[in-house]
């Protein structure tokens, strides 16, 4: 299957600072990537859809000025959590979509655990 | 709004048992249904089921899709402790809508 990487795998930052998370498709090109967050014992919540060369599409209730997404190339999308606060602490996961016989399979990166102190 | 419901929410079995996980859905523009296994990190892809591929099998895991009744089943036979995980069902129109997951615990 397709491989998606994320960096860093975990990060601790102080309240008020910004954190950037990278998501890369390693062996394929991804015009579309997705960003999710997951709280303990809960399922994945889609935050935004990242499209290469255009603006991201945010889900209802997700602040686009707080969670900046940039999809600068066909293999890289970044999520920047700006002015992070403790309530932003979560597990952030990206995924990339791969065309498969007229449909799309979706592969996930290993996730980034963000802790804001 | 798209809706994906998994059942049971959790179950505990012993090694060698067979497990059946259920996923029902309501989606406006159904394209495919995907199963994932999540251990400590992000989900890993298991199967994708579509109109043209309603049954999949890989080793001890198998899955079927009933598009008429809007549900899918994931079966795991001869379970092992390594099968302990959260199993997520997701339905795709343009983007994935996830169920809450089923936590499977396999005891030795």
PDB file of C-alpha atoms in Angstrom:
ATOM      1  CA  UNK A   1       0.000   0.000   0.000  1.00  0.00           C
ATOM      2  CA  UNK A   2       0.863   3.650  -0.271  1.00  0.00           C
ATOM      3  CA  UNK A   3       3.039   5.165   2.449  1.00  0.00           C
ATOM      4  CA  UNK A   4       2.314   8.437   4.197  1.00  0.00           C
ATOM      5  CA  UNK A   5       4.711   9.971   6.699  1.00  0.00           C
ATOM      6  CA  UNK A   6       4.215  12.675   9.284  1.00  0.00           C
ATOM      7  CA  UNK A   7       6.710  14.799  11.135  1.00  0.00           C
ATOM      8  CA  UNK A   8       7.104  15.251  14.001  1.00  0.00           C
ATOM      9  CA  UNK A   9       5.563  12.198  15.630  1.00  0.00           C
ATOM     10  CA  UNK A  10       5.146  14.115  18.856  1.00  0.00           C
ATOM     11  CA  UNK A  11       5.672  17.683  19.956  1.00  0.00           C
ATOM     12  CA  UNK A  12       5.342  19.652  23.174  1.00  0.00           C
ATOM     13  CA  UNK A  13       4.987  23.396  22.917  1.00  0.00           C
ATOM     14  CA  UNK A  14       4.144  26.307  25.151  1.00  0.00           C
ATOM     15  CA  UNK A  15       0.827  28.078  25.041  1.00  0.00           C
ATOM     16  CA  UNK A  16       0.829  30.906  22.516  1.00  0.00           C
ATOM     17  CA  UNK A  17       3.420  29.427  20.183  1.00  0.00           C
ATOM     18  CA  UNK A  18       2.822  27.928  16.738  1.00  0.00           C
ATOM     19  CA  UNK A  19       3.522  24.387  15.642  1.00  0.00           C
ATOM     20  CA  UNK A  20       3.914  23.061  12.117  1.00  0.00           C
ATOM     21  CA  UNK A  21       3.157  19.437  11.212  1.00  0.00           C
ATOM     22  CA  UNK A  22       4.259  17.976   7.885  1.00  0.00           C
ATOM     23  CA  UNK A  23       2.519  15.243   5.942  1.00  0.00           C
ATOM     24  CA  UNK A  24       4.261  13.582   3.010  1.00  0.00           C
ATOM     25  CA  UNK A  25       3.233  10.965   0.513  1.00  0.00           C
ATOM     26  CA  UNK A  26       6.389   8.935   0.040  1.00  0.00           C
ATOM     27  CA  UNK A  27       5.796   6.793  -3.029  1.00  0.00           C
ATOM     28  CA  UNK A  28       2.939   8.502  -4.820  1.00  0.00           C
ATOM     29  CA  UNK A  29       1.552  11.923  -5.649  1.00  0.00           C
ATOM     30  CA  UNK A  30      -1.471  13.137  -3.767  1.00  0.00           C
ATOM     31  CA  UNK A  31      -3.541  15.991  -5.120  1.00  0.00           C
ATOM     32  CA  UNK A  32      -5.797  15.667  -2.109  1.00  0.00           C
ATOM     33  CA  UNK A  33      -4.847  15.172   1.509  1.00  0.00           C
ATOM     34  CA  UNK A  34      -6.991  15.308   4.611  1.00  0.00           C
ATOM     35  CA  UNK A  35      -6.293  16.444   8.169  1.00  0.00           C
ATOM     36  CA  UNK A  36      -8.014  14.821  11.130  1.00  0.00           C
ATOM     37  CA  UNK A  37      -7.823  15.159  14.864  1.00  0.00           C
ATOM     38  CA  UNK A  38      -8.618  12.456  17.347  1.00  0.00           C
ATOM     39  CA  UNK A  39      -9.327  12.810  21.049  1.00  0.00           C
ATOM     40  CA  UNK A  40      -8.786   9.874  23.418  1.00  0.00           C
ATOM     41  CA  UNK A  41     -11.303   7.093  22.956  1.00  0.00           C
ATOM     42  CA  UNK A  42     -13.019   8.952  20.123  1.00  0.00           C
ATOM     43  CA  UNK A  43     -13.095   8.450  16.410  1.00  0.00           C
ATOM     44  CA  UNK A  44     -11.394  10.621  13.819  1.00  0.00           C
ATOM     45  CA  UNK A  45     -12.830  14.041  13.167  1.00  0.00           C
ATOM     46  CA  UNK A  46     -12.155  15.556   9.769  1.00  0.00           C
ATOM     47  CA  UNK A  47     -10.755  19.070  10.096  1.00  0.00           C
ATOM     48  CA  UNK A  48     -10.057  20.034   6.505  1.00  0.00           C
ATOM     49  CA  UNK A  49      -9.393  18.861   2.979  1.00  0.00           C
ATOM     50  CA  UNK A  50      -6.110  20.006   1.512  1.00  0.00           C
ATOM     51  CA  UNK A  51      -5.928  20.438  -2.260  1.00  0.00           C
ATOM     52  CA  UNK A  52      -2.650  20.931  -4.047  1.00  0.00           C
ATOM     53  CA  UNK A  53      -2.386  24.407  -5.506  1.00  0.00           C
ATOM     54  CA  UNK A  54      -5.595  25.757  -3.995  1.00  0.00           C
ATOM     55  CA  UNK A  55      -7.072  26.759  -0.665  1.00  0.00           C
ATOM     56  CA  UNK A  56      -8.014  24.129   1.855  1.00  0.00           C
ATOM     57  CA  UNK A  57     -11.667  23.374   2.562  1.00  0.00           C
ATOM     58  CA  UNK A  58     -12.447  23.468   6.267  1.00  0.00           C
ATOM     59  CA  UNK A  59     -15.167  21.551   8.052  1.00  0.00           C
ATOM     60  CA  UNK A  60     -17.805  23.403   9.988  1.00  0.00           C
ATOM     61  CA  UNK A  61     -16.533  24.626  13.322  1.00  0.00           C
ATOM     62  CA  UNK A  62     -12.832  24.465  12.409  1.00  0.00           C
ATOM     63  CA  UNK A  63     -11.129  27.852  12.500  1.00  0.00           C
ATOM     64  CA  UNK A  64      -9.151  28.333   9.315  1.00  0.00           C
ATOM     65  CA  UNK A  65      -7.065  31.136  10.812  1.00  0.00           C
ATOM     66  CA  UNK A  66      -6.032  28.900  13.670  1.00  0.00           C
ATOM     67  CA  UNK A  67      -5.303  25.779  11.659  1.00  0.00           C
ATOM     68  CA  UNK A  68      -3.383  26.928   8.590  1.00  0.00           C
ATOM     69  CA  UNK A  69      -3.059  24.353   5.838  1.00  0.00           C
ATOM     70  CA  UNK A  70      -0.683  24.591   2.908  1.00  0.00           C
ATOM     71  CA  UNK A  71      -0.459  21.996   0.142  1.00  0.00           C
ATOM     72  CA  UNK A  72       2.517  23.335  -1.723  1.00  0.00           C
ATOM     73  CA  UNK A  73       3.381  20.257  -3.755  1.00  0.00           C
ATOM     74  CA  UNK A  74       1.935  16.928  -4.805  1.00  0.00           C
ATOM     75  CA  UNK A  75       3.747  15.158  -1.967  1.00  0.00           C
ATOM     76  CA  UNK A  76       3.584  17.635   0.916  1.00  0.00           C
ATOM     77  CA  UNK A  77       0.841  19.207   3.002  1.00  0.00           C
ATOM     78  CA  UNK A  78       1.468  21.128   6.205  1.00  0.00           C
ATOM     79  CA  UNK A  79      -0.787  21.978   9.120  1.00  0.00           C
ATOM     80  CA  UNK A  80       0.233  24.887  11.332  1.00  0.00           C
ATOM     81  CA  UNK A  81      -1.516  25.265  14.666  1.00  0.00           C
ATOM     82  CA  UNK A  82      -1.187  28.962  15.410  1.00  0.00           C
ATOM     83  CA  UNK A  83      -1.186  30.453  18.903  1.00  0.00           C
ATOM     84  CA  UNK A  84      -1.688  27.008  20.380  1.00  0.00           C
ATOM     85  CA  UNK A  85      -3.602  26.560  23.620  1.00  0.00           C
ATOM     86  CA  UNK A  86      -3.944  23.526  25.894  1.00  0.00           C
ATOM     87  CA  UNK A  87      -7.322  22.672  24.355  1.00  0.00           C
ATOM     88  CA  UNK A  88      -5.512  22.155  21.030  1.00  0.00           C
ATOM     89  CA  UNK A  89      -3.665  19.200  22.552  1.00  0.00           C
ATOM     90  CA  UNK A  90      -4.705  16.208  20.505  1.00  0.00           C
ATOM     91  CA  UNK A  91      -3.600  13.526  18.062  1.00  0.00           C
ATOM     92  CA  UNK A  92      -3.418  15.002  14.562  1.00  0.00           C
ATOM     93  CA  UNK A  93      -3.476  12.597  11.632  1.00  0.00           C
ATOM     94  CA  UNK A  94      -3.147  13.285   7.942  1.00  0.00           C
ATOM     95  CA  UNK A  95      -4.180  11.042   5.107  1.00  0.00           C
ATOM     96  CA  UNK A  96      -3.698  10.978   1.381  1.00  0.00           C
ATOM     97  CA  UNK A  97      -6.057   9.758  -1.286  1.00  0.00           C
ATOM     98  CA  UNK A  98      -4.953   7.322  -3.971  1.00  0.00           C
ATOM     99  CA  UNK A  99      -6.947   6.473  -7.073  1.00  0.00           C
ATOM    100  CA  UNK A 100      -7.677   2.740  -7.282  1.00  0.00           C
ATOM    101  CA  UNK A 101      -9.674   1.373 -10.164  1.00  0.00           C
ATOM    102  CA  UNK A 102     -12.098   4.259 -10.423  1.00  0.00           C
ATOM    103  CA  UNK A 103     -12.372   4.641  -6.664  1.00  0.00           C
ATOM    104  CA  UNK A 104     -10.205   6.154  -3.970  1.00  0.00           C
ATOM    105  CA  UNK A 105      -8.331   4.425  -1.208  1.00  0.00           C
ATOM    106  CA  UNK A 106      -7.171   6.563   1.664  1.00  0.00           C
ATOM    107  CA  UNK A 107      -3.965   5.970   3.592  1.00  0.00           C
ATOM    108  CA  UNK A 108      -3.056   7.529   6.897  1.00  0.00           C
ATOM    109  CA  UNK A 109       0.162   8.894   8.269  1.00  0.00           C
ATOM    110  CA  UNK A 110       1.329   7.696  11.689  1.00  0.00           C
ATOM    111  CA  UNK A 111      -0.039  10.779  13.439  1.00  0.00           C
ATOM    112  CA  UNK A 112       1.405  13.606  15.503  1.00  0.00           C
ATOM    113  CA  UNK A 113       0.683  13.911  19.187  1.00  0.00           C
ATOM    114  CA  UNK A 114       0.589  17.565  20.173  1.00  0.00           C
ATOM    115  CA  UNK A 115       0.744  18.612  23.812  1.00  0.00           C
ATOM    116  CA  UNK A 116       0.382  22.292  24.631  1.00  0.00           C
ATOM    117  CA  UNK A 117       1.510  23.280  28.108  1.00  0.00           C
TER     118      UNK A 117
ATOM    119  CA  UNK B   1     -25.760  14.435   7.349  1.00  0.00           C
ATOM    120  CA  UNK B   2     -23.833  11.221   6.688  1.00  0.00           C
ATOM    121  CA  UNK B   3     -24.086   8.645   9.439  1.00  0.00           C
ATOM    122  CA  UNK B   4     -21.963   5.587  10.191  1.00  0.00           C
ATOM    123  CA  UNK B   5     -22.856   3.337  13.126  1.00  0.00           C
ATOM    124  CA  UNK B   6     -20.634   0.503  14.322  1.00  0.00           C
ATOM    125  CA  UNK B   7     -21.572  -2.254  16.697  1.00  0.00           C
ATOM    126  CA  UNK B   8     -20.718  -3.530  19.160  1.00  0.00           C
ATOM    127  CA  UNK B   9     -18.701  -0.700  20.691  1.00  0.00           C
ATOM    128  CA  UNK B  10     -16.381  -3.198  22.303  1.00  0.00           C
ATOM    129  CA  UNK B  11     -15.937  -6.899  22.831  1.00  0.00           C
ATOM    130  CA  UNK B  12     -13.574  -9.304  24.522  1.00  0.00           C
ATOM    131  CA  UNK B  13     -12.816 -12.737  23.089  1.00  0.00           C
ATOM    132  CA  UNK B  14     -10.278 -15.500  23.603  1.00  0.00           C
ATOM    133  CA  UNK B  15      -7.640 -16.557  21.133  1.00  0.00           C
ATOM    134  CA  UNK B  16      -9.093 -18.781  18.450  1.00  0.00           C
ATOM    135  CA  UNK B  17     -12.576 -17.282  18.602  1.00  0.00           C
ATOM    136  CA  UNK B  18     -14.292 -15.713  15.594  1.00  0.00           C
ATOM    137  CA  UNK B  19     -15.291 -12.056  15.719  1.00  0.00           C
ATOM    138  CA  UNK B  20     -17.969 -10.308  13.658  1.00  0.00           C
ATOM    139  CA  UNK B  21     -18.065  -6.526  13.516  1.00  0.00           C
ATOM    140  CA  UNK B  22     -20.969  -4.569  12.087  1.00  0.00           C
ATOM    141  CA  UNK B  23     -21.171  -1.261  10.288  1.00  0.00           C
ATOM    142  CA  UNK B  24     -24.394   0.366   9.057  1.00  0.00           C
ATOM    143  CA  UNK B  25     -24.488   3.633   7.172  1.00  0.00           C
ATOM    144  CA  UNK B  26     -26.582   6.393   5.669  1.00  0.00           C
ATOM    145  CA  UNK B  27     -24.709   8.373   3.049  1.00  0.00           C
ATOM    146  CA  UNK B  28     -26.056  10.706   0.408  1.00  0.00           C
ATOM    147  CA  UNK B  29     -23.648   9.778  -2.376  1.00  0.00           C
ATOM    148  CA  UNK B  30     -22.103   6.443  -1.488  1.00  0.00           C
ATOM    149  CA  UNK B  31     -18.912   5.564  -3.319  1.00  0.00           C
ATOM    150  CA  UNK B  32     -17.137   3.047  -1.122  1.00  0.00           C
ATOM    151  CA  UNK B  33     -16.816   1.626   2.372  1.00  0.00           C
ATOM    152  CA  UNK B  34     -13.419   1.201   3.995  1.00  0.00           C
ATOM    153  CA  UNK B  35     -12.270  -0.771   7.021  1.00  0.00           C
ATOM    154  CA  UNK B  36      -9.253   0.266   9.087  1.00  0.00           C
ATOM    155  CA  UNK B  37      -7.389  -1.198  12.064  1.00  0.00           C
ATOM    156  CA  UNK B  38      -6.075   1.249  14.636  1.00  0.00           C
ATOM    157  CA  UNK B  39      -3.625   0.194  17.305  1.00  0.00           C
ATOM    158  CA  UNK B  40      -1.591   2.800  19.121  1.00  0.00           C
ATOM    159  CA  UNK B  41      -1.050   5.086  16.180  1.00  0.00           C
ATOM    160  CA  UNK B  42      -2.975   6.052  13.082  1.00  0.00           C
ATOM    161  CA  UNK B  43      -5.329   3.699  11.246  1.00  0.00           C
ATOM    162  CA  UNK B  44      -3.968   1.147   8.826  1.00  0.00           C
ATOM    163  CA  UNK B  45      -5.968   0.265   5.741  1.00  0.00           C
ATOM    164  CA  UNK B  46      -7.629  -3.159   5.603  1.00  0.00           C
ATOM    165  CA  UNK B  47     -10.258  -3.260   2.859  1.00  0.00           C
ATOM    166  CA  UNK B  48     -12.210  -1.122   0.462  1.00  0.00           C
ATOM    167  CA  UNK B  49     -15.634  -2.352  -0.693  1.00  0.00           C
ATOM    168  CA  UNK B  50     -17.505  -0.839  -3.598  1.00  0.00           C
ATOM    169  CA  UNK B  51     -20.410  -1.594  -5.881  1.00  0.00           C
ATOM    170  CA  UNK B  52     -18.094  -3.695  -7.995  1.00  0.00           C
ATOM    171  CA  UNK B  53     -16.272  -5.326  -5.105  1.00  0.00           C
ATOM    172  CA  UNK B  54     -18.663  -6.322  -2.352  1.00  0.00           C
ATOM    173  CA  UNK B  55     -16.585  -9.091  -0.811  1.00  0.00           C
ATOM    174  CA  UNK B  56     -12.949  -9.027   0.191  1.00  0.00           C
ATOM    175  CA  UNK B  57     -10.700 -11.510   1.984  1.00  0.00           C
ATOM    176  CA  UNK B  58      -7.180 -11.344   3.277  1.00  0.00           C
ATOM    177  CA  UNK B  59      -5.888 -14.152   5.434  1.00  0.00           C
ATOM    178  CA  UNK B  60      -8.101 -14.462   8.494  1.00  0.00           C
ATOM    179  CA  UNK B  61      -9.983 -11.250   7.743  1.00  0.00           C
ATOM    180  CA  UNK B  62     -12.930 -10.982   5.411  1.00  0.00           C
ATOM    181  CA  UNK B  63     -15.576  -8.395   4.740  1.00  0.00           C
ATOM    182  CA  UNK B  64     -18.823  -8.083   2.831  1.00  0.00           C
ATOM    183  CA  UNK B  65     -20.914  -5.135   1.749  1.00  0.00           C
ATOM    184  CA  UNK B  66     -24.695  -5.193   1.437  1.00  0.00           C
ATOM    185  CA  UNK B  67     -25.579  -2.089  -0.572  1.00  0.00           C
ATOM    186  CA  UNK B  68     -29.270  -2.837  -0.453  1.00  0.00           C
ATOM    187  CA  UNK B  69     -29.448  -3.044   3.333  1.00  0.00           C
ATOM    188  CA  UNK B  70     -26.672  -0.443   3.798  1.00  0.00           C
ATOM    189  CA  UNK B  71     -24.334  -2.394   6.019  1.00  0.00           C
ATOM    190  CA  UNK B  72     -21.009  -4.155   6.076  1.00  0.00           C
ATOM    191  CA  UNK B  73     -19.517  -6.912   8.188  1.00  0.00           C
ATOM    192  CA  UNK B  74     -15.884  -7.518   9.080  1.00  0.00           C
ATOM    193  CA  UNK B  75     -15.038 -11.056  10.190  1.00  0.00           C
ATOM    194  CA  UNK B  76     -11.873 -12.153  11.926  1.00  0.00           C
ATOM    195  CA  UNK B  77     -11.402 -15.897  12.325  1.00  0.00           C
ATOM    196  CA  UNK B  78      -8.976 -17.741  14.606  1.00  0.00           C
ATOM    197  CA  UNK B  79      -8.272 -14.525  16.474  1.00  0.00           C
ATOM    198  CA  UNK B  80      -4.832 -13.809  17.920  1.00  0.00           C
ATOM    199  CA  UNK B  81      -3.716 -11.348  20.582  1.00  0.00           C
ATOM    200  CA  UNK B  82      -2.251  -9.219  17.798  1.00  0.00           C
ATOM    201  CA  UNK B  83      -5.764  -8.626  16.500  1.00  0.00           C
ATOM    202  CA  UNK B  84      -6.506  -6.512  19.569  1.00  0.00           C
ATOM    203  CA  UNK B  85      -7.223  -3.044  18.220  1.00  0.00           C
ATOM    204  CA  UNK B  86      -9.924  -0.557  17.369  1.00  0.00           C
ATOM    205  CA  UNK B  87     -11.576  -1.376  14.059  1.00  0.00           C
ATOM    206  CA  UNK B  88     -12.941   1.621  12.204  1.00  0.00           C
ATOM    207  CA  UNK B  89     -15.493   1.632   9.436  1.00  0.00           C
ATOM    208  CA  UNK B  90     -15.592   4.652   7.116  1.00  0.00           C
ATOM    209  CA  UNK B  91     -17.889   5.508   4.250  1.00  0.00           C
ATOM    210  CA  UNK B  92     -16.774   7.645   1.353  1.00  0.00           C
ATOM    211  CA  UNK B  93     -18.628  10.055  -0.856  1.00  0.00           C
ATOM    212  CA  UNK B  94     -15.950  12.651  -1.537  1.00  0.00           C
ATOM    213  CA  UNK B  95     -14.529  12.406   1.966  1.00  0.00           C
ATOM    214  CA  UNK B  96     -14.591   9.771   4.677  1.00  0.00           C
ATOM    215  CA  UNK B  97     -17.154   9.660   7.443  1.00  0.00           C
ATOM    216  CA  UNK B  98     -16.025   7.439  10.295  1.00  0.00           C
ATOM    217  CA  UNK B  99     -17.946   5.340  12.738  1.00  0.00           C
ATOM    218  CA  UNK B 100     -17.040   5.413  16.410  1.00  0.00           C
ATOM    219  CA  UNK B 101     -15.106   2.161  16.101  1.00  0.00           C
ATOM    220  CA  UNK B 102     -15.256  -1.241  17.755  1.00  0.00           C
ATOM    221  CA  UNK B 103     -12.609  -2.043  20.341  1.00  0.00           C
ATOM    222  CA  UNK B 104     -11.615  -5.693  20.111  1.00  0.00           C
ATOM    223  CA  UNK B 105      -9.624  -7.284  22.913  1.00  0.00           C
ATOM    224  CA  UNK B 106      -8.281 -10.788  22.332  1.00  0.00           C
ATOM    225  CA  UNK B 107      -7.178 -12.583  25.499  1.00  0.00           C
ATOM    226  CA  UNK B 108      -4.578 -15.362  25.442  1.00  0.00           C
TER     227      UNK B 108
END
